[in-house]
mmCIF file of N, CA, C and O in Angstrom:
data_model
loop_
_atom_site.group_PDB
_atom_site.id
_atom_site.type_symbol
_atom_site.label_atom_id
_atom_site.label_comp_id
_atom_site.label_asym_id
_atom_site.label_seq_id
_atom_site.Cartn_x
_atom_site.Cartn_y
_atom_site.Cartn_z
ATOM 1 N N MET O 1 -17.170 -9.230 -1.235
ATOM 2 C CA MET O 1 -16.022 -9.403 -0.565
ATOM 3 C C MET O 1 -16.171 -9.378 1.018
ATOM 4 O O MET O 1 -17.206 -8.721 1.642
ATOM 5 N N SER O 2 -15.510 -10.141 1.649
ATOM 6 C CA SER O 2 -15.685 -10.352 3.041
ATOM 7 C C SER O 2 -14.980 -9.283 3.938
ATOM 8 O O SER O 2 -14.296 -8.191 3.420
ATOM 9 N N MET O 3 -15.270 -9.115 5.248
ATOM 10 C CA MET O 3 -14.955 -8.173 6.229
ATOM 11 C C MET O 3 -13.482 -8.259 6.090
ATOM 12 O O MET O 3 -12.842 -7.190 6.291
ATOM 13 N N ARG O 4 -12.834 -9.346 6.239
ATOM 14 C CA ARG O 4 -11.410 -9.603 6.172
ATOM 15 C C ARG O 4 -10.656 -8.823 5.100
ATOM 16 O O ARG O 4 -9.682 -8.412 5.346
ATOM 17 N N THR O 5 -11.158 -9.336 3.776
ATOM 18 C CA THR O 5 -10.578 -8.745 2.683
ATOM 19 C C THR O 5 -10.889 -7.262 2.655
ATOM 20 O O THR O 5 -9.874 -6.686 2.115
ATOM 21 N N ALA O 6 -11.810 -6.756 2.889
ATOM 22 C CA ALA O 6 -11.941 -5.468 3.138
ATOM 23 C C ALA O 6 -11.070 -4.588 4.031
ATOM 24 O O ALA O 6 -10.390 -3.701 3.757
ATOM 25 N N LEU O 7 -10.845 -5.014 5.029
ATOM 26 C CA LEU O 7 -9.729 -4.693 6.264
ATOM 27 C C LEU O 7 -8.339 -4.685 5.610
ATOM 28 O O LEU O 7 -7.583 -3.978 5.749
ATOM 29 N N ARG O 8 -8.050 -5.784 5.066
ATOM 30 C CA ARG O 8 -6.836 -5.858 4.196
ATOM 31 C C ARG O 8 -6.388 -4.893 3.312
ATOM 32 O O ARG O 8 -5.483 -4.353 3.247
ATOM 33 N N LEU O 9 -7.500 -4.755 2.554
ATOM 34 C CA LEU O 9 -7.313 -3.815 1.341
ATOM 35 C C LEU O 9 -7.533 -2.286 1.963
ATOM 36 O O LEU O 9 -6.218 -1.530 1.812
ATOM 37 N N ILE O 10 -8.219 -1.766 2.798
ATOM 38 C CA ILE O 10 -7.956 -0.757 3.815
ATOM 39 C C ILE O 10 -6.492 -0.290 4.400
ATOM 40 O O ILE O 10 -5.781 0.611 4.292
ATOM 41 N N PHE O 11 -6.000 -1.591 5.090
ATOM 42 C CA PHE O 11 -4.667 -1.714 5.508
ATOM 43 C C PHE O 11 -3.568 -1.242 4.418
ATOM 44 O O PHE O 11 -2.543 -0.466 4.818
ATOM 45 N N VAL O 12 -3.701 -1.947 3.501
ATOM 46 C CA VAL O 12 -2.793 -1.559 2.308
ATOM 47 C C VAL O 12 -2.598 -0.182 1.795
ATOM 48 O O VAL O 12 -1.679 0.409 1.790
ATOM 49 N N VAL O 13 -3.924 0.058 1.352
ATOM 50 C CA VAL O 13 -4.128 1.537 0.982
ATOM 51 C C VAL O 13 -3.545 2.483 2.016
ATOM 52 O O VAL O 13 -2.852 3.447 1.690
ATOM 53 N N SER O 14 -3.862 2.179 3.308
ATOM 54 C CA SER O 14 -3.525 3.130 4.185
ATOM 55 C C SER O 14 -2.161 3.346 4.662
ATOM 56 O O SER O 14 -1.683 4.354 5.019
ATOM 57 N N CYS O 15 -1.348 2.059 4.377
ATOM 58 C CA CYS O 15 -0.120 2.016 4.656
ATOM 59 C C CYS O 15 0.629 2.917 3.475
ATOM 60 O O CYS O 15 1.715 3.702 3.571
ATOM 61 N N LEU O 16 0.340 2.706 2.181
ATOM 62 C CA LEU O 16 0.937 3.542 1.046
ATOM 63 C C LEU O 16 0.545 4.919 1.305
ATOM 64 O O LEU O 16 1.309 5.608 1.060
ATOM 65 N N GLY O 17 -0.556 5.399 1.869
ATOM 66 C CA GLY O 17 -0.889 6.804 2.236
ATOM 67 C C GLY O 17 0.047 7.396 3.188
ATOM 68 O O GLY O 17 0.501 8.420 3.280
ATOM 69 N N LEU O 18 0.107 6.551 4.264
ATOM 70 C CA LEU O 18 1.003 6.865 5.284
ATOM 71 C C LEU O 18 2.503 7.049 4.960
ATOM 72 O O LEU O 18 3.076 7.897 5.195
ATOM 73 N N GLY O 19 2.935 6.100 4.121
ATOM 74 C CA GLY O 19 4.403 6.154 3.558
ATOM 75 C C GLY O 19 4.435 7.560 2.655
ATOM 76 O O GLY O 19 5.448 8.465 3.055
ATOM 77 N N PHE O 20 3.402 7.847 1.661
ATOM 78 C CA PHE O 20 3.483 8.983 0.933
ATOM 79 C C PHE O 20 3.434 10.282 1.701
ATOM 80 O O PHE O 20 4.193 11.394 1.816
ATOM 81 N N SER O 21 2.513 10.448 2.809
ATOM 82 C CA SER O 21 2.250 11.733 3.474
ATOM 83 C C SER O 21 3.577 11.688 4.565
ATOM 84 O O SER O 21 3.974 12.904 4.940
ATOM 85 N N GLY O 22 4.271 10.718 5.006
ATOM 86 C CA GLY O 22 5.203 10.723 5.748
ATOM 87 C C GLY O 22 6.545 11.312 5.136
ATOM 88 O O GLY O 22 7.248 12.194 5.994
ATOM 89 N N VAL O 23 6.703 10.904 3.925
ATOM 90 C CA VAL O 23 7.860 11.258 3.279
ATOM 91 C C VAL O 23 7.611 13.007 2.947
ATOM 92 O O VAL O 23 8.731 13.678 3.121
ATOM 93 N N LEU O 24 6.290 13.305 2.558
ATOM 94 C CA LEU O 24 5.906 14.675 2.565
ATOM 95 C C LEU O 24 6.321 15.694 3.789
ATOM 96 O O LEU O 24 6.684 16.665 3.790
ATOM 97 N N THR O 25 5.754 14.975 5.006
ATOM 98 C CA THR O 25 5.969 15.653 6.311
ATOM 99 C C THR O 25 7.343 15.813 6.582
ATOM 100 O O THR O 25 7.915 16.754 6.931
ATOM 101 N N TYR O 26 8.209 14.575 6.096
ATOM 102 C CA TYR O 26 9.775 14.776 6.566
ATOM 103 C C TYR O 26 10.166 16.016 5.634
ATOM 104 O O TYR O 26 11.031 16.599 6.298
ATOM 105 N N ARG O 27 9.959 15.859 4.379
ATOM 106 C CA ARG O 27 10.438 17.007 3.594
ATOM 107 C C ARG O 27 10.080 18.339 4.020
ATOM 108 O O ARG O 27 10.663 19.413 3.728
ATOM 109 N N GLU O 28 8.974 18.474 4.344
ATOM 110 C CA GLU O 28 8.517 19.917 4.810
ATOM 111 C C GLU O 28 9.031 20.320 6.223
ATOM 112 O O GLU O 28 9.490 21.345 6.218
ATOM 113 N N LEU O 29 9.194 19.386 7.143
ATOM 114 C CA LEU O 29 9.554 19.736 8.440
ATOM 115 C C LEU O 29 11.005 19.824 8.732
ATOM 116 O O LEU O 29 11.512 20.558 9.337
ATOM 117 N N TRP O 30 11.632 18.756 8.138
ATOM 118 C CA TRP O 30 13.294 18.841 8.318
ATOM 119 C C TRP O 30 13.952 18.803 6.968
ATOM 120 O O TRP O 30 15.139 18.866 7.121
ATOM 121 N N GLY O 31 13.655 18.521 6.096
ATOM 122 C CA GLY O 31 14.370 18.681 4.684
ATOM 123 C C GLY O 31 14.364 19.797 4.002
ATOM 124 O O GLY O 31 13.541 20.867 4.445
ATOM 125 N N SER O 32 15.504 20.100 3.266
ATOM 126 C CA SER O 32 15.411 21.377 2.361
ATOM 127 C C SER O 32 15.154 21.124 1.247
ATOM 128 O O SER O 32 15.956 20.242 0.597
ATOM 129 N N SER O 33 14.200 21.638 0.506
ATOM 130 C CA SER O 33 13.779 21.442 -0.765
ATOM 131 C C SER O 33 13.270 22.853 -1.312
ATOM 132 O O SER O 33 12.709 23.390 -0.833
ATOM 133 N N ALA O 34 13.745 22.897 -2.746
ATOM 134 C CA ALA O 34 13.295 24.251 -3.585
ATOM 135 C C ALA O 34 11.910 23.947 -3.799
ATOM 136 O O ALA O 34 11.121 25.042 -4.033
ATOM 137 N N LEU O 35 11.158 22.886 -3.847
ATOM 138 C CA LEU O 35 9.971 22.508 -4.031
ATOM 139 C C LEU O 35 8.884 22.506 -2.700
ATOM 140 O O LEU O 35 7.959 21.660 -2.844
ATOM 141 N N SER O 36 9.280 22.755 -1.802
ATOM 142 C CA SER O 36 8.481 22.482 -0.486
ATOM 143 C C SER O 36 7.510 23.565 -0.539
ATOM 144 O O SER O 36 7.286 24.574 -1.106
ATOM 145 N N CYS O 37 6.443 23.299 0.642
ATOM 146 C CA CYS O 37 5.337 24.055 0.660
ATOM 147 C C CYS O 37 5.684 25.211 1.605
ATOM 148 O O CYS O 37 6.647 24.965 2.136
ATOM 149 N N PRO O 38 4.773 25.917 2.309
ATOM 150 C CA PRO O 38 5.046 26.922 3.219
ATOM 151 C C PRO O 38 5.650 26.421 4.246
ATOM 152 O O PRO O 38 5.197 25.435 4.882
ATOM 153 N N SER O 39 6.548 27.120 4.920
ATOM 154 C CA SER O 39 7.005 26.671 6.337
ATOM 155 C C SER O 39 6.315 26.925 7.324
ATOM 156 O O SER O 39 5.193 27.655 7.142
ATOM 157 N N PRO O 40 6.455 25.978 8.421
ATOM 158 C CA PRO O 40 5.642 25.900 9.423
ATOM 159 C C PRO O 40 5.146 27.478 9.890
ATOM 160 O O PRO O 40 6.055 28.178 10.202
ATOM 161 N N GLY O 41 3.769 27.721 10.348
ATOM 162 C CA GLY O 41 3.464 29.053 10.746
ATOM 163 C C GLY O 41 3.396 29.976 9.277
ATOM 164 O O GLY O 41 2.543 31.100 9.797
ATOM 165 N N ALA O 42 3.474 29.748 8.175
ATOM 166 C CA ALA O 42 3.341 30.819 7.032
ATOM 167 C C ALA O 42 2.108 30.365 6.593
ATOM 168 O O ALA O 42 1.227 29.433 6.900
ATOM 169 N N PRO O 43 1.433 31.488 5.606
ATOM 170 C CA PRO O 43 0.182 31.384 5.170
ATOM 171 C C PRO O 43 0.004 30.174 4.312
ATOM 172 O O PRO O 43 1.078 29.776 3.540
ATOM 173 N N GLY O 44 -1.028 29.576 4.514
ATOM 174 C CA GLY O 44 -1.155 28.469 3.811
ATOM 175 C C GLY O 44 -0.981 27.188 4.578
ATOM 176 O O GLY O 44 -0.895 25.737 3.918
ATOM 177 N N THR O 45 -0.853 27.315 5.775
ATOM 178 C CA THR O 45 -0.821 25.985 6.584
ATOM 179 C C THR O 45 -2.039 25.947 7.475
ATOM 180 O O THR O 45 -2.700 27.025 7.516
ATOM 181 N N ILE O 46 -2.042 24.929 8.201
ATOM 182 C CA ILE O 46 -3.355 24.540 9.048
ATOM 183 C C ILE O 46 -2.890 24.756 10.420
ATOM 184 O O ILE O 46 -2.116 23.991 11.037
ATOM 185 N N LEU O 47 -3.246 25.505 11.272
ATOM 186 C CA LEU O 47 -2.660 25.593 12.677
ATOM 187 C C LEU O 47 -1.100 26.001 12.787
ATOM 188 O O LEU O 47 -0.611 25.281 13.927
ATOM 189 N N GLY O 48 -0.649 26.358 11.776
ATOM 190 C CA GLY O 48 0.936 26.386 11.806
ATOM 191 C C GLY O 48 1.656 25.349 11.036
ATOM 192 O O GLY O 48 2.845 25.394 11.165
ATOM 193 N N TYR O 49 1.053 24.232 10.574
ATOM 194 C CA TYR O 49 1.805 23.188 10.088
ATOM 195 C C TYR O 49 1.218 22.657 8.818
ATOM 196 O O TYR O 49 0.014 22.994 8.404
ATOM 197 N N PRO O 50 1.820 22.124 8.004
ATOM 198 C CA PRO O 50 1.510 21.679 6.554
ATOM 199 C C PRO O 50 0.589 20.861 6.689
ATOM 200 O O PRO O 50 0.410 19.990 7.677
ATOM 201 N N ALA O 51 -0.485 20.776 5.715
ATOM 202 C CA ALA O 51 -1.553 19.690 5.768
ATOM 203 C C ALA O 51 -1.142 18.430 5.712
ATOM 204 O O ALA O 51 -1.778 17.297 6.284
ATOM 205 N N CYS O 52 0.114 18.056 5.114
ATOM 206 C CA CYS O 52 0.597 16.625 5.094
ATOM 207 C C CYS O 52 0.868 16.181 6.565
ATOM 208 O O CYS O 52 0.589 15.008 6.829
ATOM 209 N N VAL O 53 0.997 16.995 7.249
ATOM 210 C CA VAL O 53 1.279 16.576 8.993
ATOM 211 C C VAL O 53 -0.005 15.877 9.216
ATOM 212 O O VAL O 53 -0.061 14.741 10.009
ATOM 213 N N TYR O 54 -1.015 16.508 9.231
ATOM 214 C CA TYR O 54 -2.417 16.043 9.528
ATOM 215 C C TYR O 54 -2.458 14.724 8.867
ATOM 216 O O TYR O 54 -3.303 13.829 9.426
ATOM 217 N N GLY O 55 -2.405 14.560 7.523
ATOM 218 C CA GLY O 55 -2.530 13.496 6.871
ATOM 219 C C GLY O 55 -1.923 12.221 7.253
ATOM 220 O O GLY O 55 -2.407 11.138 7.382
ATOM 221 N N SER O 56 -0.627 12.457 8.001
ATOM 222 C CA SER O 56 0.207 11.406 8.322
ATOM 223 C C SER O 56 -0.629 10.988 9.719
ATOM 224 O O SER O 56 -0.597 9.674 9.769
ATOM 225 N N PHE O 57 -1.035 11.840 10.575
ATOM 226 C CA PHE O 57 -1.892 11.217 11.652
ATOM 227 C C PHE O 57 -3.041 10.517 11.501
ATOM 228 O O PHE O 57 -3.560 9.479 11.900
ATOM 229 N N ILE O 58 -3.832 11.143 10.584
ATOM 230 C CA ILE O 58 -4.914 10.483 9.910
ATOM 231 C C ILE O 58 -4.797 8.845 9.459
ATOM 232 O O ILE O 58 -5.319 7.952 9.657
ATOM 233 N N TYR O 59 -3.706 8.901 8.436
ATOM 234 C CA TYR O 59 -3.502 7.749 7.863
ATOM 235 C C TYR O 59 -2.795 6.736 8.895
ATOM 236 O O TYR O 59 -3.161 5.603 8.898
ATOM 237 N N LEU O 60 -2.154 7.308 10.050
ATOM 238 C CA LEU O 60 -1.581 6.539 11.001
ATOM 239 C C LEU O 60 -2.847 5.691 11.845
ATOM 240 O O LEU O 60 -2.772 4.651 12.078
ATOM 241 N N SER O 61 -3.680 6.596 12.022
ATOM 242 C CA SER O 61 -5.162 6.199 12.866
ATOM 243 C C SER O 61 -5.696 4.934 11.912
ATOM 244 O O SER O 61 -6.215 4.187 12.634
ATOM 245 N N ILE O 62 -5.787 5.162 10.741
ATOM 246 C CA ILE O 62 -6.572 4.204 9.808
ATOM 247 C C ILE O 62 -5.647 2.817 9.779
ATOM 248 O O ILE O 62 -6.231 1.699 9.837
ATOM 249 N N VAL O 63 -4.325 3.011 9.817
ATOM 250 C CA VAL O 63 -3.592 1.762 9.827
ATOM 251 C C VAL O 63 -3.816 1.128 11.098
ATOM 252 O O VAL O 63 -4.046 -0.132 11.210
ATOM 253 N N ILE O 64 -3.762 1.576 12.182
ATOM 254 C CA ILE O 64 -3.921 1.007 13.572
ATOM 255 C C ILE O 64 -5.443 0.468 13.638
ATOM 256 O O ILE O 64 -5.344 -0.644 14.049
ATOM 257 N N LEU O 65 -6.405 1.070 13.189
ATOM 258 C CA LEU O 65 -7.579 0.610 13.405
ATOM 259 C C LEU O 65 -7.930 -0.666 12.469
ATOM 260 O O LEU O 65 -8.371 -1.497 12.849
ATOM 261 N N SER O 66 -7.137 -0.482 11.175
ATOM 262 C CA SER O 66 -7.448 -1.728 10.129
ATOM 263 C C SER O 66 -6.865 -2.804 10.835
ATOM 264 O O SER O 66 -7.193 -4.141 10.887
ATOM 265 N N PHE O 67 -5.481 -2.506 11.389
ATOM 266 C CA PHE O 67 -4.863 -3.852 11.883
ATOM 267 C C PHE O 67 -5.606 -4.589 13.043
ATOM 268 O O PHE O 67 -5.462 -5.535 13.179
ATOM 269 N N VAL O 68 -6.005 -3.488 14.014
ATOM 270 C CA VAL O 68 -6.577 -4.208 15.148
ATOM 271 C C VAL O 68 -8.091 -5.005 14.758
ATOM 272 O O VAL O 68 -8.380 -5.862 15.367
ATOM 273 N N GLY O 69 -8.648 -4.422 13.469
ATOM 274 C CA GLY O 69 -9.675 -5.073 13.162
ATOM 275 C C GLY O 69 -9.323 -6.568 12.554
ATOM 276 O O GLY O 69 -10.169 -7.500 12.409
ATOM 277 N N MET O 70 -8.254 -6.535 11.830
ATOM 278 C CA MET O 70 -8.003 -7.717 11.378
ATOM 279 C C MET O 70 -7.348 -8.711 12.376
ATOM 280 O O MET O 70 -7.799 -9.980 11.935
ATOM 281 N N ARG O 71 -6.994 -8.166 13.330
ATOM 282 C CA ARG O 71 -6.501 -9.231 14.408
ATOM 283 C C ARG O 71 -7.442 -9.640 15.462
ATOM 284 O O ARG O 71 -7.295 -10.693 16.229
ATOM 285 N N ALA O 72 -8.577 -8.877 15.363
ATOM 286 C CA ALA O 72 -9.991 -9.226 16.320
ATOM 287 C C ALA O 72 -10.148 -10.676 16.328
ATOM 288 O O ALA O 72 -10.361 -11.286 15.050
ATOM 289 N N LYS O 73 -10.446 -11.356 17.262
ATOM 290 C CA LYS O 73 -10.835 -12.691 17.271
ATOM 291 C C LYS O 73 -12.497 -12.928 17.014
ATOM 292 O O LYS O 73 -12.754 -14.130 16.126
ATOM 293 N N ASP O 74 -13.078 -12.026 17.013
ATOM 294 C CA ASP O 74 -14.497 -12.135 16.873
ATOM 295 C C ASP O 74 -15.102 -11.531 15.474
ATOM 296 O O ASP O 74 -16.327 -11.510 15.341
ATOM 297 N N ALA O 75 -13.845 -11.198 14.742
ATOM 298 C CA ALA O 75 -14.512 -10.631 13.228
ATOM 299 C C ALA O 75 -14.789 -11.444 12.558
ATOM 300 O O ALA O 75 -14.395 -12.732 12.320
ATOM 301 N N PRO O 76 -15.871 -11.333 11.677
ATOM 302 C CA PRO O 76 -16.504 -12.304 10.598
ATOM 303 C C PRO O 76 -15.233 -12.502 9.366
ATOM 304 O O PRO O 76 -14.487 -11.626 9.367
ATOM 305 N N PRO O 77 -15.392 -13.818 9.006
ATOM 306 C CA PRO O 77 -14.232 -14.161 8.005
ATOM 307 C C PRO O 77 -14.283 -13.415 6.973
ATOM 308 O O PRO O 77 -15.183 -12.825 6.204
#
């Protein structure tokens, strides 16, 4: 598997993860659902926010890094 193929695969998987965690984040912070996680600041959160918020930021950073890696001119084929 070439470096570009690996970066494309990482990009696609991280976009799917960003979408999934983004939906969860929206439902937790701004949506009203009977099946929601603990509200911000409640027990079961990390520093006052649900874990999906941190997942969204992590997936966003992976999306950005893999996109930059795919667009680099000196990346191996």
